[in-house]
Amino acid sequence: DTINRDNNLSYCETIESCNPCSEQSLPAYGCCCLGSIDLTRFVLDPFGPAARFDDHRFTQVARVAGRRLDNVLDTTVWPLAQQQQQATDKRRVGLGFTGLGDALVMLNLHYGEEVARNQARRIAEVMRDAAYDASVELARERGAFPLFNADLYLSAGTFASRLPAPLKERIRQHGLRNSH
């Protein structure tokens, strides 16, 4: 129930289960187009007193990664017509990261402490905003995903409803290429 309430596409799909590792909850015939970014590649001066995370370069890579995942949807040979239809109608992608624990150590932070949790939250928010913004740009270039409805997509309770206001306004104005 929680997943369905939070789902950006709660207006047009129901999720009934997820795979055993819970990577991505999907509707029937939904695709799992996933990619991860190695966070350790963005730590500048690792382990030193001036260790810091390179937000700018991370944002650039997240934007490119989102574009690449979108391209994968168009080049995939789908085994079932229903899978291809799901991919076409929703253009769902899953951009994530790996190496969080290592990156925090390289930043001289102790995993689990409040300052480390705050840094992890900030990194996740930077990636989220970069990926959604890249999807807006892709929508401007290639069109929004076919089932996009701004009012329903941004309605209260969905994940997208909690995005920063300027980003929600860009989504409302230009649409999104990828539902997730």
PDB file of C-alpha atoms in Angstrom:
ATOM      1  CA  ASP A   1       0.000   0.000   0.000  1.00  0.00           C
ATOM      2  CA  THR A   2       2.802   2.413   0.874  1.00  0.00           C
ATOM      3  CA  ILE A   3       4.586   1.727  -2.408  1.00  0.00           C
ATOM      4  CA  ASN A   4       1.409   2.344  -4.385  1.00  0.00           C
ATOM      5  CA  ARG A   5       0.660   5.610  -2.557  1.00  0.00           C
ATOM      6  CA  ASP A   6       4.230   6.841  -3.194  1.00  0.00           C
ATOM      7  CA  ASN A   7       4.269   5.659  -6.815  1.00  0.00           C
ATOM      8  CA  ASN A   8       4.492   8.487  -9.344  1.00  0.00           C
ATOM      9  CA  LEU A   9       2.187   6.473 -11.609  1.00  0.00           C
ATOM     10  CA  SER A  10      -0.406   5.530  -8.995  1.00  0.00           C
ATOM     11  CA  TYR A  11      -2.963   7.051 -11.363  1.00  0.00           C
ATOM     12  CA  CYS A  12      -2.392   4.408 -14.042  1.00  0.00           C
ATOM     13  CA  GLU A  13      -0.802   1.302 -12.478  1.00  0.00           C
ATOM     14  CA  THR A  14      -0.860  -0.913  -9.419  1.00  0.00           C
ATOM     15  CA  ILE A  15       2.221  -2.593  -8.009  1.00  0.00           C
ATOM     16  CA  GLU A  16       1.446  -5.956  -6.448  1.00  0.00           C
ATOM     17  CA  SER A  17       4.929  -7.244  -5.594  1.00  0.00           C
ATOM     18  CA  CYS A  18       8.653  -6.737  -6.016  1.00  0.00           C
ATOM     19  CA  ASN A  19      11.565  -9.031  -6.754  1.00  0.00           C
ATOM     20  CA  PRO A  20      13.187 -10.823  -3.763  1.00  0.00           C
ATOM     21  CA  CYS A  21      16.022  -8.214  -3.508  1.00  0.00           C
ATOM     22  CA  SER A  22      13.512  -5.303  -3.598  1.00  0.00           C
ATOM     23  CA  GLU A  23      15.594  -3.334  -6.115  1.00  0.00           C
ATOM     24  CA  GLN A  24      12.614  -1.835  -7.883  1.00  0.00           C
ATOM     25  CA  SER A  25       8.929  -2.490  -7.396  1.00  0.00           C
ATOM     26  CA  LEU A  26       7.249  -2.945 -10.746  1.00  0.00           C
ATOM     27  CA  PRO A  27       3.789  -3.459 -12.216  1.00  0.00           C
ATOM     28  CA  ALA A  28       3.053  -6.544 -14.296  1.00  0.00           C
ATOM     29  CA  TYR A  29       5.465  -6.691 -17.265  1.00  0.00           C
ATOM     30  CA  GLY A  30       7.375  -3.671 -15.972  1.00  0.00           C
ATOM     31  CA  CYS A  31      11.000  -3.353 -16.994  1.00  0.00           C
ATOM     32  CA  CYS A  32      13.952  -3.035 -14.656  1.00  0.00           C
ATOM     33  CA  CYS A  33      16.369  -0.714 -16.501  1.00  0.00           C
ATOM     34  CA  LEU A  34      18.895   0.026 -13.767  1.00  0.00           C
ATOM     35  CA  GLY A  35      22.252   1.787 -13.601  1.00  0.00           C
ATOM     36  CA  SER A  36      24.535   2.715 -10.720  1.00  0.00           C
ATOM     37  CA  ILE A  37      27.134   5.435 -10.272  1.00  0.00           C
ATOM     38  CA  ASP A  38      30.240   4.701  -8.170  1.00  0.00           C
ATOM     39  CA  LEU A  39      30.334   7.456  -5.543  1.00  0.00           C
ATOM     40  CA  THR A  40      34.011   6.887  -4.724  1.00  0.00           C
ATOM     41  CA  ARG A  41      34.909   8.464  -8.086  1.00  0.00           C
ATOM     42  CA  PHE A  42      33.636  11.837  -6.869  1.00  0.00           C
ATOM     43  CA  VAL A  43      35.598  12.190  -3.638  1.00  0.00           C
ATOM     44  CA  LEU A  44      38.292  14.830  -4.000  1.00  0.00           C
ATOM     45  CA  ASP A  45      41.362  14.643  -1.734  1.00  0.00           C
ATOM     46  CA  PRO A  46      40.198  11.332  -0.196  1.00  0.00           C
ATOM     47  CA  PHE A  47      41.117  10.693   3.437  1.00  0.00           C
ATOM     48  CA  GLY A  48      42.745  14.122   3.702  1.00  0.00           C
ATOM     49  CA  PRO A  49      41.722  17.098   5.814  1.00  0.00           C
ATOM     50  CA  ALA A  50      40.209  18.787   2.720  1.00  0.00           C
ATOM     51  CA  ALA A  51      38.265  15.712   1.538  1.00  0.00           C
ATOM     52  CA  ARG A  52      35.065  16.750  -0.219  1.00  0.00           C
ATOM     53  CA  PHE A  53      32.449  15.465  -2.628  1.00  0.00           C
ATOM     54  CA  ASP A  54      32.448  16.859  -6.177  1.00  0.00           C
ATOM     55  CA  ASP A  55      28.766  17.767  -6.582  1.00  0.00           C
ATOM     56  CA  HIS A  56      29.312  19.437  -9.961  1.00  0.00           C
ATOM     57  CA  ARG A  57      30.921  16.452 -11.665  1.00  0.00           C
ATOM     58  CA  PHE A  58      28.496  14.051  -9.960  1.00  0.00           C
ATOM     59  CA  THR A  59      25.563  16.082 -11.308  1.00  0.00           C
ATOM     60  CA  GLN A  60      27.018  15.953 -14.814  1.00  0.00           C
ATOM     61  CA  VAL A  61      27.515  12.182 -14.664  1.00  0.00           C
ATOM     62  CA  ALA A  62      24.005  11.628 -13.239  1.00  0.00           C
ATOM     63  CA  ARG A  63      22.520  13.619 -16.113  1.00  0.00           C
ATOM     64  CA  VAL A  64      24.442  11.577 -18.704  1.00  0.00           C
ATOM     65  CA  ALA A  65      23.572   8.314 -16.944  1.00  0.00           C
ATOM     66  CA  GLY A  66      19.871   9.179 -17.083  1.00  0.00           C
ATOM     67  CA  ARG A  67      20.162   9.867 -20.793  1.00  0.00           C
ATOM     68  CA  ARG A  68      21.967   6.565 -21.347  1.00  0.00           C
ATOM     69  CA  LEU A  69      19.321   4.595 -19.461  1.00  0.00           C
ATOM     70  CA  ASP A  70      16.637   6.249 -21.571  1.00  0.00           C
ATOM     71  CA  ASN A  71      18.533   5.182 -24.707  1.00  0.00           C
ATOM     72  CA  VAL A  72      18.641   1.583 -23.442  1.00  0.00           C
ATOM     73  CA  LEU A  73      14.841   1.492 -23.492  1.00  0.00           C
ATOM     74  CA  ASP A  74      14.882   2.197 -27.236  1.00  0.00           C
ATOM     75  CA  THR A  75      17.629  -0.295 -28.116  1.00  0.00           C
ATOM     76  CA  THR A  76      16.380  -3.241 -26.064  1.00  0.00           C
ATOM     77  CA  VAL A  77      14.856  -6.212 -27.853  1.00  0.00           C
ATOM     78  CA  TRP A  78      11.957  -7.044 -25.543  1.00  0.00           C
ATOM     79  CA  PRO A  79      11.018 -10.726 -25.239  1.00  0.00           C
ATOM     80  CA  LEU A  80       7.309  -9.955 -24.768  1.00  0.00           C
ATOM     81  CA  ALA A  81       5.101  -7.351 -26.422  1.00  0.00           C
ATOM     82  CA  GLN A  82       3.666  -6.427 -23.001  1.00  0.00           C
ATOM     83  CA  GLN A  83       7.153  -5.563 -21.724  1.00  0.00           C
ATOM     84  CA  GLN A  84       7.837  -3.358 -24.721  1.00  0.00           C
ATOM     85  CA  GLN A  85       4.496  -1.603 -24.219  1.00  0.00           C
ATOM     86  CA  GLN A  86       5.287  -0.933 -20.546  1.00  0.00           C
ATOM     87  CA  ALA A  87       8.728   0.437 -21.467  1.00  0.00           C
ATOM     88  CA  THR A  88       7.272   2.626 -24.220  1.00  0.00           C
ATOM     89  CA  ASP A  89       4.331   3.993 -22.221  1.00  0.00           C
ATOM     90  CA  LYS A  90       6.216   4.732 -18.996  1.00  0.00           C
ATOM     91  CA  ARG A  91       9.922   4.887 -19.892  1.00  0.00           C
ATOM     92  CA  ARG A  92      10.784   3.823 -16.324  1.00  0.00           C
ATOM     93  CA  VAL A  93      14.496   3.883 -15.432  1.00  0.00           C
ATOM     94  CA  GLY A  94      16.274   3.357 -12.142  1.00  0.00           C
ATOM     95  CA  LEU A  95      19.383   5.408 -11.504  1.00  0.00           C
ATOM     96  CA  GLY A  96      21.171   4.594  -8.277  1.00  0.00           C
ATOM     97  CA  PHE A  97      24.575   4.678  -6.683  1.00  0.00           C
ATOM     98  CA  THR A  98      27.060   2.272  -5.191  1.00  0.00           C
ATOM     99  CA  GLY A  99      30.024   2.729  -2.877  1.00  0.00           C
ATOM    100  CA  LEU A 100      28.278   4.953  -0.331  1.00  0.00           C
ATOM    101  CA  GLY A 101      30.072   3.452   2.675  1.00  0.00           C
ATOM    102  CA  ASP A 102      33.465   3.739   0.985  1.00  0.00           C
ATOM    103  CA  ALA A 103      32.789   7.310  -0.135  1.00  0.00           C
ATOM    104  CA  LEU A 104      31.833   8.313   3.418  1.00  0.00           C
ATOM    105  CA  VAL A 105      35.042   6.785   4.797  1.00  0.00           C
ATOM    106  CA  MET A 106      37.036   8.624   2.099  1.00  0.00           C
ATOM    107  CA  LEU A 107      35.319  11.827   3.305  1.00  0.00           C
ATOM    108  CA  ASN A 108      36.477  11.041   6.860  1.00  0.00           C
ATOM    109  CA  LEU A 109      32.921  10.351   7.993  1.00  0.00           C
ATOM    110  CA  HIS A 110      31.804   7.445  10.153  1.00  0.00           C
ATOM    111  CA  TYR A 111      28.984   5.450   8.613  1.00  0.00           C
ATOM    112  CA  GLY A 112      25.803   5.807  10.654  1.00  0.00           C
ATOM    113  CA  GLU A 113      26.708   9.039  12.440  1.00  0.00           C
ATOM    114  CA  GLU A 114      24.437  12.014  11.900  1.00  0.00           C
ATOM    115  CA  VAL A 115      26.939  13.970   9.788  1.00  0.00           C
ATOM    116  CA  ALA A 116      27.411  10.907   7.545  1.00  0.00           C
ATOM    117  CA  ARG A 117      23.636  10.415   7.227  1.00  0.00           C
ATOM    118  CA  ASN A 118      23.266  14.080   6.295  1.00  0.00           C
ATOM    119  CA  GLN A 119      25.975  13.742   3.647  1.00  0.00           C
ATOM    120  CA  ALA A 120      24.335  10.583   2.271  1.00  0.00           C
ATOM    121  CA  ARG A 121      20.971  12.366   2.133  1.00  0.00           C
ATOM    122  CA  ARG A 122      22.543  15.332   0.339  1.00  0.00           C
ATOM    123  CA  ILE A 123      24.249  13.080  -2.240  1.00  0.00           C
ATOM    124  CA  ALA A 124      20.951  11.261  -2.871  1.00  0.00           C
ATOM    125  CA  GLU A 125      19.128  14.569  -3.302  1.00  0.00           C
ATOM    126  CA  VAL A 126      21.758  15.868  -5.733  1.00  0.00           C
ATOM    127  CA  MET A 127      21.370  12.695  -7.815  1.00  0.00           C
ATOM    128  CA  ARG A 128      17.559  12.797  -7.626  1.00  0.00           C
ATOM    129  CA  ASP A 129      17.380  16.400  -8.755  1.00  0.00           C
ATOM    130  CA  ALA A 130      19.952  15.910 -11.542  1.00  0.00           C
ATOM    131  CA  ALA A 131      18.150  12.822 -12.858  1.00  0.00           C
ATOM    132  CA  TYR A 132      14.709  14.449 -12.829  1.00  0.00           C
ATOM    133  CA  ASP A 133      16.092  17.619 -14.418  1.00  0.00           C
ATOM    134  CA  ALA A 134      17.786  15.554 -17.136  1.00  0.00           C
ATOM    135  CA  SER A 135      14.460  13.810 -17.761  1.00  0.00           C
ATOM    136  CA  VAL A 136      12.801  17.217 -18.195  1.00  0.00           C
ATOM    137  CA  GLU A 137      15.438  18.122 -20.793  1.00  0.00           C
ATOM    138  CA  LEU A 138      14.907  14.793 -22.557  1.00  0.00           C
ATOM    139  CA  ALA A 139      11.159  15.485 -22.621  1.00  0.00           C
ATOM    140  CA  ARG A 140      11.876  18.817 -24.285  1.00  0.00           C
ATOM    141  CA  GLU A 141      14.011  17.049 -26.919  1.00  0.00           C
ATOM    142  CA  ARG A 142      12.140  13.777 -27.442  1.00  0.00           C
ATOM    143  CA  GLY A 143       8.743  14.197 -25.805  1.00  0.00           C
ATOM    144  CA  ALA A 144       7.294  13.182 -22.463  1.00  0.00           C
ATOM    145  CA  PHE A 145       6.474   9.566 -21.681  1.00  0.00           C
ATOM    146  CA  PRO A 146       3.051   8.799 -23.214  1.00  0.00           C
ATOM    147  CA  LEU A 147       1.153   8.354 -19.943  1.00  0.00           C
ATOM    148  CA  PHE A 148       2.409  11.636 -18.426  1.00  0.00           C
ATOM    149  CA  ASN A 149      -0.274  13.772 -16.774  1.00  0.00           C
ATOM    150  CA  ALA A 150       1.252  16.661 -14.803  1.00  0.00           C
ATOM    151  CA  ASP A 151      -1.644  17.142 -12.376  1.00  0.00           C
ATOM    152  CA  LEU A 152      -1.865  13.465 -11.483  1.00  0.00           C
ATOM    153  CA  TYR A 153       1.911  12.900 -11.529  1.00  0.00           C
ATOM    154  CA  LEU A 154       2.580  15.736  -9.080  1.00  0.00           C
ATOM    155  CA  SER A 155      -0.496  15.073  -6.905  1.00  0.00           C
ATOM    156  CA  ALA A 156      -0.090  14.925  -3.133  1.00  0.00           C
ATOM    157  CA  GLY A 157       1.445  11.773  -1.753  1.00  0.00           C
ATOM    158  CA  THR A 158       3.538  10.700  -4.738  1.00  0.00           C
ATOM    159  CA  PHE A 159       7.317  10.725  -4.637  1.00  0.00           C
ATOM    160  CA  ALA A 160       7.320  13.507  -7.249  1.00  0.00           C
ATOM    161  CA  SER A 161       5.082  15.681  -5.051  1.00  0.00           C
ATOM    162  CA  ARG A 162       8.037  16.054  -2.661  1.00  0.00           C
ATOM    163  CA  LEU A 163      10.490  17.349  -5.270  1.00  0.00           C
ATOM    164  CA  PRO A 164      11.778  20.930  -4.924  1.00  0.00           C
ATOM    165  CA  ALA A 165       9.248  23.506  -6.147  1.00  0.00           C
ATOM    166  CA  PRO A 166      11.378  24.831  -9.062  1.00  0.00           C
ATOM    167  CA  LEU A 167      11.845  21.287 -10.361  1.00  0.00           C
ATOM    168  CA  LYS A 168       8.127  20.530 -10.067  1.00  0.00           C
ATOM    169  CA  GLU A 169       7.396  23.685 -12.056  1.00  0.00           C
ATOM    170  CA  ARG A 170       9.781  22.563 -14.842  1.00  0.00           C
ATOM    171  CA  ILE A 171       8.070  19.162 -14.865  1.00  0.00           C
ATOM    172  CA  ARG A 172       4.652  20.795 -15.085  1.00  0.00           C
ATOM    173  CA  GLN A 173       5.819  23.058 -17.911  1.00  0.00           C
ATOM    174  CA  HIS A 174       7.821  20.596 -20.040  1.00  0.00           C
ATOM    175  CA  GLY A 175       6.887  17.100 -18.887  1.00  0.00           C
ATOM    176  CA  LEU A 176       9.190  14.187 -18.137  1.00  0.00           C
ATOM    177  CA  ARG A 177      10.753  11.635 -20.428  1.00  0.00           C
ATOM    178  CA  ASN A 178      10.907   8.975 -17.703  1.00  0.00           C
ATOM    179  CA  SER A 179       8.171   8.169 -15.194  1.00  0.00           C
ATOM    180  CA  HIS A 180      10.715   7.058 -12.551  1.00  0.00           C
TER     181      HIS A 180
END
